[in-house]
GROMACS .gro file of C-alpha atoms in nm:
model
  348
    1UNK     CA    1  27.715  21.437  -1.678
    2UNK     CA    2  27.965  21.321  -1.918
    3UNK     CA    3  27.862  20.942  -1.834
    4UNK     CA    4  27.497  21.024  -1.859
    5UNK     CA    5  27.542  21.177  -2.211
    6UNK     CA    6  27.756  20.873  -2.328
    7UNK     CA    7  27.480  20.646  -2.203
    8UNK     CA    8  27.202  20.831  -2.383
    9UNK     CA    9  27.456  20.847  -2.723
   10UNK     CA   10  27.487  20.464  -2.690
   11UNK     CA   11  27.135  20.394  -2.611
   12UNK     CA   12  27.046  20.612  -2.911
   13UNK     CA   13  27.278  20.393  -3.137
   14UNK     CA   14  27.136  20.074  -2.998
   15UNK     CA   15  27.393  19.992  -2.833
   16UNK     CA   16  27.411  19.927  -2.415
   17UNK     CA   17  27.747  19.909  -2.269
   18UNK     CA   18  27.595  19.695  -1.990
   19UNK     CA   19  27.475  19.436  -2.192
   20UNK     CA   20  27.725  19.442  -2.488
   21UNK     CA   21  27.831  19.123  -2.469
   22UNK     CA   22  27.657  18.824  -2.648
   23UNK     CA   23  27.423  18.586  -2.495
   24UNK     CA   24  27.548  18.230  -2.512
   25UNK     CA   25  27.401  17.883  -2.405
   26UNK     CA   26  27.621  17.607  -2.279
   27UNK     CA   27  27.450  17.264  -2.352
   28UNK     CA   28  27.601  16.995  -2.206
   29UNK     CA   29  27.560  16.607  -2.286
   30UNK     CA   30  27.857  16.467  -2.075
   31UNK     CA   31  28.172  16.311  -2.186
   32UNK     CA   32  28.523  16.296  -2.098
   33UNK     CA   33  28.523  16.689  -2.054
   34UNK     CA   34  28.280  16.615  -1.754
   35UNK     CA   35  28.457  16.292  -1.630
   36UNK     CA   36  28.632  16.227  -1.301
   37UNK     CA   37  28.882  16.001  -1.189
   38UNK     CA   38  29.012  15.893  -0.884
   39UNK     CA   39  29.366  15.972  -0.922
   40UNK     CA   40  29.523  16.261  -1.168
   41UNK     CA   41  29.767  15.997  -1.299
   42UNK     CA   42  29.519  15.725  -1.420
   43UNK     CA   43  29.360  15.661  -1.748
   44UNK     CA   44  29.040  15.533  -1.590
   45UNK     CA   45  28.758  15.748  -1.525
   46UNK     CA   46  28.360  15.779  -1.529
   47UNK     CA   47  28.248  16.006  -1.815
   48UNK     CA   48  27.952  16.230  -1.744
   49UNK     CA   49  28.033  16.293  -1.368
   50UNK     CA   50  28.035  16.642  -1.329
   51UNK     CA   51  27.776  16.904  -1.418
   52UNK     CA   52  27.780  17.185  -1.631
   53UNK     CA   53  27.805  17.424  -1.363
   54UNK     CA   54  28.109  17.250  -1.252
   55UNK     CA   55  28.269  17.310  -1.598
   56UNK     CA   56  28.198  17.669  -1.594
   57UNK     CA   57  28.296  17.718  -1.271
   58UNK     CA   58  28.667  17.624  -1.381
   59UNK     CA   59  28.680  17.927  -1.627
   60UNK     CA   60  28.559  18.223  -1.423
   61UNK     CA   61  28.749  18.441  -1.702
   62UNK     CA   62  28.479  18.332  -1.957
   63UNK     CA   63  28.208  18.552  -1.810
   64UNK     CA   64  28.417  18.819  -1.991
   65UNK     CA   65  28.348  18.665  -2.328
   66UNK     CA   66  27.961  18.657  -2.309
   67UNK     CA   67  27.665  18.617  -2.082
   68UNK     CA   68  27.645  18.270  -2.001
   69UNK     CA   69  27.347  18.041  -1.923
   70UNK     CA   70  27.389  17.652  -1.919
   71UNK     CA   71  27.150  17.347  -1.927
   72UNK     CA   72  27.219  16.989  -1.923
   73UNK     CA   73  27.075  16.782  -2.167
   74UNK     CA   74  27.223  16.455  -2.092
   75UNK     CA   75  27.532  16.343  -1.866
   76UNK     CA   76  27.671  16.032  -2.068
   77UNK     CA   77  27.956  15.897  -2.231
   78UNK     CA   78  27.918  15.986  -2.639
   79UNK     CA   79  27.953  15.605  -2.697
   80UNK     CA   80  27.604  15.592  -2.546
   81UNK     CA   81  27.491  15.868  -2.790
   82UNK     CA   82  27.141  15.787  -2.937
   83UNK     CA   83  26.855  15.899  -3.176
   84UNK     CA   84  26.687  16.013  -2.878
   85UNK     CA   85  26.938  16.266  -2.733
   86UNK     CA   86  27.013  16.365  -3.104
   87UNK     CA   87  26.680  16.466  -3.155
   88UNK     CA   88  26.631  16.633  -2.804
   89UNK     CA   89  26.938  16.843  -2.871
   90UNK     CA   90  26.868  16.965  -3.195
   91UNK     CA   91  26.536  17.068  -3.143
   92UNK     CA   92  26.655  17.255  -2.804
   93UNK     CA   93  26.936  17.413  -3.021
   94UNK     CA   94  26.660  17.508  -3.276
   95UNK     CA   95  26.471  17.661  -3.029
   96UNK     CA   96  26.730  17.855  -2.839
   97UNK     CA   97  26.883  17.997  -3.181
   98UNK     CA   98  26.531  18.115  -3.258
   99UNK     CA   99  26.526  18.362  -2.991
  100UNK     CA  100  26.664  18.744  -3.071
  101UNK     CA  101  26.841  18.771  -2.737
  102UNK     CA  102  27.049  18.423  -2.809
  103UNK     CA  103  27.364  18.484  -2.994
  104UNK     CA  104  27.515  18.134  -3.023
  105UNK     CA  105  27.526  17.788  -2.832
  106UNK     CA  106  27.826  17.573  -2.719
  107UNK     CA  107  27.765  17.196  -2.653
  108UNK     CA  108  27.973  17.013  -2.446
  109UNK     CA  109  28.024  16.644  -2.560
  110UNK     CA  110  28.237  16.323  -2.540
  111UNK     CA  111  28.469  16.305  -2.816
  112UNK     CA  112  28.392  15.946  -2.947
  113UNK     CA  113  28.069  16.048  -3.144
  114UNK     CA  114  28.147  16.411  -3.143
  115UNK     CA  115  28.182  16.430  -3.518
  116UNK     CA  116  27.861  16.226  -3.579
  117UNK     CA  117  27.672  16.464  -3.360
  118UNK     CA  118  27.836  16.775  -3.516
  119UNK     CA  119  27.741  16.649  -3.863
  120UNK     CA  120  27.375  16.600  -3.794
  121UNK     CA  121  27.311  16.926  -3.600
  122UNK     CA  122  27.503  17.089  -3.917
  123UNK     CA  123  27.224  16.938  -4.149
  124UNK     CA  124  26.916  17.008  -3.941
  125UNK     CA  125  26.973  17.337  -3.759
  126UNK     CA  126  26.783  17.617  -3.951
  127UNK     CA  127  27.031  17.933  -3.822
  128UNK     CA  128  27.325  18.135  -3.915
  129UNK     CA  129  27.403  18.197  -3.553
  130UNK     CA  130  27.706  18.014  -3.419
  131UNK     CA  131  27.680  17.671  -3.281
  132UNK     CA  132  28.011  17.510  -3.148
  133UNK     CA  133  28.102  17.164  -3.014
  134UNK     CA  134  28.406  17.109  -2.752
  135UNK     CA  135  28.540  16.826  -2.560
  136UNK     CA  136  28.809  16.685  -2.397
  137UNK     CA  137  29.079  16.411  -2.418
  138UNK     CA  138  29.163  16.427  -2.049
  139UNK     CA  139  28.904  16.405  -1.766
  140UNK     CA  140  28.860  16.677  -1.540
  141UNK     CA  141  29.058  16.526  -1.249
  142UNK     CA  142  29.343  16.449  -1.487
  143UNK     CA  143  29.687  16.620  -1.472
  144UNK     CA  144  29.697  16.897  -1.728
  145UNK     CA  145  29.321  16.841  -1.830
  146UNK     CA  146  29.214  17.031  -2.137
  147UNK     CA  147  28.881  17.047  -2.110
  148UNK     CA  148  28.879  17.407  -1.942
  149UNK     CA  149  29.102  17.590  -2.201
  150UNK     CA  150  28.903  17.383  -2.468
  151UNK     CA  151  28.583  17.502  -2.333
  152UNK     CA  152  28.711  17.878  -2.296
  153UNK     CA  153  28.825  17.906  -2.651
  154UNK     CA  154  28.474  17.731  -2.763
  155UNK     CA  155  28.282  18.026  -2.589
  156UNK     CA  156  28.502  18.260  -2.770
  157UNK     CA  157  28.436  18.123  -3.125
  158UNK     CA  158  28.063  18.107  -3.013
  159UNK     CA  159  28.084  18.474  -2.924
  160UNK     CA  160  28.287  18.593  -3.255
  161UNK     CA  161  28.096  18.750  -3.516
  162UNK     CA  162  28.341  18.592  -3.744
  163UNK     CA  163  28.174  18.243  -3.673
  164UNK     CA  164  27.814  18.338  -3.806
  165UNK     CA  165  27.727  18.148  -4.112
  166UNK     CA  166  27.992  17.867  -4.079
  167UNK     CA  167  27.790  17.583  -3.979
  168UNK     CA  168  27.827  17.393  -3.658
  169UNK     CA  169  28.195  17.414  -3.562
  170UNK     CA  170  28.420  17.164  -3.349
  171UNK     CA  171  28.682  17.350  -3.143
  172UNK     CA  172  28.951  17.105  -2.993
  173UNK     CA  173  29.329  17.150  -2.907
  174UNK     CA  174  29.292  17.543  -3.056
  175UNK     CA  175  29.173  17.433  -3.359
  176UNK     CA  176  28.844  17.527  -3.541
  177UNK     CA  177  28.712  17.279  -3.740
  178UNK     CA  178  28.380  17.221  -4.001
  179UNK     CA  179  28.158  16.977  -3.845
  180UNK     CA  180  28.170  16.783  -4.204
  181UNK     CA  181  28.497  16.738  -4.233
  182UNK     CA  182  28.635  16.658  -3.888
  183UNK     CA  183  28.733  16.337  -3.742
  184UNK     CA  184  28.886  16.184  -3.402
  185UNK     CA  185  29.188  16.026  -3.544
  186UNK     CA  186  29.362  15.905  -3.244
  187UNK     CA  187  29.262  15.714  -2.948
  188UNK     CA  188  29.427  15.926  -2.669
  189UNK     CA  189  29.601  16.219  -2.802
  190UNK     CA  190  29.487  16.552  -2.737
  191UNK     CA  191  29.538  16.667  -3.105
  192UNK     CA  192  29.321  16.395  -3.216
  193UNK     CA  193  29.051  16.591  -3.385
  194UNK     CA  194  29.177  16.640  -3.770
  195UNK     CA  195  29.013  16.748  -4.077
  196UNK     CA  196  29.216  16.522  -4.329
  197UNK     CA  197  29.083  16.606  -4.635
  198UNK     CA  198  29.055  16.974  -4.606
  199UNK     CA  199  29.234  17.112  -4.271
  200UNK     CA  200  29.088  17.333  -3.999
  201UNK     CA  201  28.911  17.640  -4.064
  202UNK     CA  202  29.115  17.831  -3.836
  203UNK     CA  203  29.233  17.852  -3.503
  204UNK     CA  204  29.167  17.993  -3.163
  205UNK     CA  205  29.457  18.100  -2.896
  206UNK     CA  206  29.352  18.176  -2.559
  207UNK     CA  207  29.007  18.328  -2.697
  208UNK     CA  208  29.176  18.507  -3.002
  209UNK     CA  209  29.015  18.356  -3.305
  210UNK     CA  210  29.129  18.347  -3.667
  211UNK     CA  211  28.964  18.203  -3.961
  212UNK     CA  212  29.126  18.096  -4.279
  213UNK     CA  213  28.905  17.861  -4.467
  214UNK     CA  214  28.502  17.802  -4.522
  215UNK     CA  215  28.304  17.495  -4.572
  216UNK     CA  216  28.162  17.493  -4.945
  217UNK     CA  217  27.919  17.202  -4.887
  218UNK     CA  218  27.556  17.256  -4.795
  219UNK     CA  219  27.474  17.315  -4.414
  220UNK     CA  220  27.238  17.479  -4.163
  221UNK     CA  221  27.028  17.755  -4.369
  222UNK     CA  222  27.078  17.593  -4.708
  223UNK     CA  223  27.066  17.214  -4.628
  224UNK     CA  224  26.769  17.030  -4.742
  225UNK     CA  225  26.701  16.907  -4.374
  226UNK     CA  226  26.502  17.077  -4.110
  227UNK     CA  227  26.466  16.951  -3.754
  228UNK     CA  228  26.130  17.088  -3.735
  229UNK     CA  229  26.046  16.808  -3.984
  230UNK     CA  230  26.234  16.507  -3.820
  231UNK     CA  231  26.086  16.308  -3.551
  232UNK     CA  232  26.273  15.964  -3.585
  233UNK     CA  233  26.532  15.835  -3.775
  234UNK     CA  234  26.539  15.527  -4.004
  235UNK     CA  235  26.778  15.242  -3.897
  236UNK     CA  236  27.109  15.246  -4.104
  237UNK     CA  237  27.387  15.004  -4.033
  238UNK     CA  238  27.762  15.012  -4.151
  239UNK     CA  239  27.937  14.719  -4.264
  240UNK     CA  240  28.325  14.686  -4.205
  241UNK     CA  241  28.507  14.511  -4.506
  242UNK     CA  242  28.780  14.314  -4.481
  243UNK     CA  243  28.989  14.021  -4.636
  244UNK     CA  244  28.797  13.712  -4.674
  245UNK     CA  245  28.482  13.875  -4.590
  246UNK     CA  246  28.182  13.683  -4.522
  247UNK     CA  247  27.781  13.844  -4.618
  248UNK     CA  248  27.647  13.738  -4.296
  249UNK     CA  249  27.632  14.102  -4.138
  250UNK     CA  250  27.440  14.224  -4.458
  251UNK     CA  251  27.206  13.945  -4.409
  252UNK     CA  252  27.153  14.029  -4.041
  253UNK     CA  253  27.131  14.406  -4.094
  254UNK     CA  254  26.844  14.300  -4.343
  255UNK     CA  255  26.694  14.063  -4.108
  256UNK     CA  256  26.669  14.342  -3.826
  257UNK     CA  257  26.490  14.614  -4.054
  258UNK     CA  258  26.772  14.824  -4.166
  259UNK     CA  259  26.651  15.059  -4.443
  260UNK     CA  260  27.008  15.158  -4.535
  261UNK     CA  261  27.363  15.010  -4.557
  262UNK     CA  262  27.727  15.197  -4.550
  263UNK     CA  263  27.967  14.993  -4.661
  264UNK     CA  264  28.314  15.104  -4.508
  265UNK     CA  265  28.497  14.937  -4.824
  266UNK     CA  266  28.859  14.851  -4.851
  267UNK     CA  267  29.069  15.104  -5.024
  268UNK     CA  268  28.825  15.299  -5.259
  269UNK     CA  269  28.523  15.141  -5.111
  270UNK     CA  270  28.605  14.821  -5.272
  271UNK     CA  271  28.419  14.513  -5.172
  272UNK     CA  272  28.491  14.123  -5.144
  273UNK     CA  273  28.289  13.923  -5.409
  274UNK     CA  274  28.037  13.773  -5.165
  275UNK     CA  275  27.949  14.144  -5.013
  276UNK     CA  276  27.915  14.301  -5.350
  277UNK     CA  277  27.683  14.029  -5.445
  278UNK     CA  278  27.495  14.067  -5.104
  279UNK     CA  279  27.476  14.465  -5.128
  280UNK     CA  280  27.363  14.443  -5.481
  281UNK     CA  281  27.056  14.230  -5.379
  282UNK     CA  282  26.987  14.461  -5.114
  283UNK     CA  283  26.977  14.752  -5.331
  284UNK     CA  284  26.744  14.559  -5.580
  285UNK     CA  285  26.503  14.517  -5.282
  286UNK     CA  286  26.496  14.896  -5.228
  287UNK     CA  287  26.752  14.941  -4.943
  288UNK     CA  288  26.998  15.217  -4.985
  289UNK     CA  289  27.380  15.108  -5.012
  290UNK     CA  290  27.648  15.371  -4.994
  291UNK     CA  291  27.976  15.312  -5.044
  292UNK     CA  292  28.244  15.466  -4.813
  293UNK     CA  293  28.587  15.365  -4.715
  294UNK     CA  294  28.754  15.224  -4.372
  295UNK     CA  295  29.074  15.424  -4.481
  296UNK     CA  296  28.995  15.744  -4.314
  297UNK     CA  297  29.050  16.015  -4.590
  298UNK     CA  298  29.024  16.051  -4.962
  299UNK     CA  299  28.710  16.035  -5.162
  300UNK     CA  300  28.516  15.748  -5.363
  301UNK     CA  301  28.533  15.762  -5.717
  302UNK     CA  302  28.255  15.727  -5.958
  303UNK     CA  303  28.282  15.520  -6.127
  304UNK     CA  304  28.594  15.294  -5.986
  305UNK     CA  305  28.653  14.938  -5.977
  306UNK     CA  306  28.285  14.937  -5.884
  307UNK     CA  307  28.048  15.091  -6.110
  308UNK     CA  308  27.781  15.226  -5.882
  309UNK     CA  309  27.536  15.274  -6.140
  310UNK     CA  310  27.545  14.937  -6.222
  311UNK     CA  311  27.460  14.791  -5.881
  312UNK     CA  312  27.211  15.099  -5.775
  313UNK     CA  313  27.471  15.219  -5.505
  314UNK     CA  314  27.549  15.564  -5.390
  315UNK     CA  315  27.892  15.714  -5.363
  316UNK     CA  316  27.977  15.848  -5.024
  317UNK     CA  317  28.208  16.089  -5.172
  318UNK     CA  318  28.489  16.202  -4.911
  319UNK     CA  319  28.243  16.098  -4.609
  320UNK     CA  320  28.409  15.877  -4.340
  321UNK     CA  321  28.139  15.582  -4.295
  322UNK     CA  322  27.991  15.707  -3.951
  323UNK     CA  323  27.908  16.041  -4.126
  324UNK     CA  324  27.770  15.894  -4.470
  325UNK     CA  325  27.548  15.706  -4.200
  326UNK     CA  326  27.427  16.022  -4.036
  327UNK     CA  327  27.368  16.195  -4.415
  328UNK     CA  328  27.208  15.871  -4.533
  329UNK     CA  329  26.948  15.841  -4.251
  330UNK     CA  330  26.830  16.205  -4.315
  331UNK     CA  331  26.800  16.134  -4.697
  332UNK     CA  332  26.592  15.846  -4.620
  333UNK     CA  333  26.372  16.052  -4.421
  334UNK     CA  334  26.265  16.233  -4.747
  335UNK     CA  335  26.336  15.982  -5.033
  336UNK     CA  336  26.455  15.637  -5.142
  337UNK     CA  337  26.533  15.713  -5.447
  338UNK     CA  338  26.938  15.640  -5.551
  339UNK     CA  339  26.961  15.927  -5.777
  340UNK     CA  340  26.806  16.197  -5.516
  341UNK     CA  341  27.032  16.046  -5.242
  342UNK     CA  342  27.339  16.061  -5.452
  343UNK     CA  343  27.257  16.442  -5.477
  344UNK     CA  344  27.270  16.480  -5.119
  345UNK     CA  345  27.600  16.328  -5.095
  346UNK     CA  346  27.712  16.539  -5.381
  347UNK     CA  347  27.585  16.877  -5.221
  348UNK     CA  348  27.614  16.836  -4.845
   0.00000   0.00000   0.00000
């Protein structure tokens, strides 16, 4: 009788003890977290070998955190990531989060381009519900593989009400990062993901979530971009600067139809004279040119040694070249006006 009364009371409050856990979808794209190897002590492996069901099978404890459903979006190494998968993934995430009975999404992904996918989703998804990206630096067959705990922690973050409204998050090595700020900084280390300009938003230890910071730039609901309005992405190339540089790659990008160019400049976005002239000519022809830096942290001053307004360039703020490319592609889907594009870089 007491149990029946308790059930009636809970139902009257809109709470069901059986279904109190959040509903979280796991969308898998491949990567090292789904990789396999012939030896637990070999650095050679094949990405995207395991299914999402295999990944979840390694962490049965995750069922205590949430009601889980899983889908395989792709099964590739993230060095193979492309626009088609981005659009497919973003549209599926949006469709899921638009459902009342879905509380969050976790995306397993390779680490090579995780920061780019995360930032893309951060700019185009229209929901305050948690979207958490996760990967691994050691394949599933490796000795001391990091994927299972990373995935468990990502599910914990996606299940936590504190994660709402914080934009797309990246969970790796017990740290919670904002999609805009995080980058891969080491080729093999498990602590490779860092937010060099801002630090992480928080940490998660064996599923216990703590937030300390929040991203202030526009994302998700406040973003100027909406995946429902995006059906393709314009070509934007990155040109990497170096001493004794040549303009050949700038000319090649233009000949192959690039609508925008991101310069991974030296230092504070500085350019070799021939590159500066080539990019200035490109800007005059209507090609969007964004100055970023190959350094890895810090922001591009406006003006600096190069006056962007003089050349019609856009300052990339503190976005690294690969993220500047993502934002520029989305910006070009709406405008080719350098001043309007600059506003996107100042606010997103």
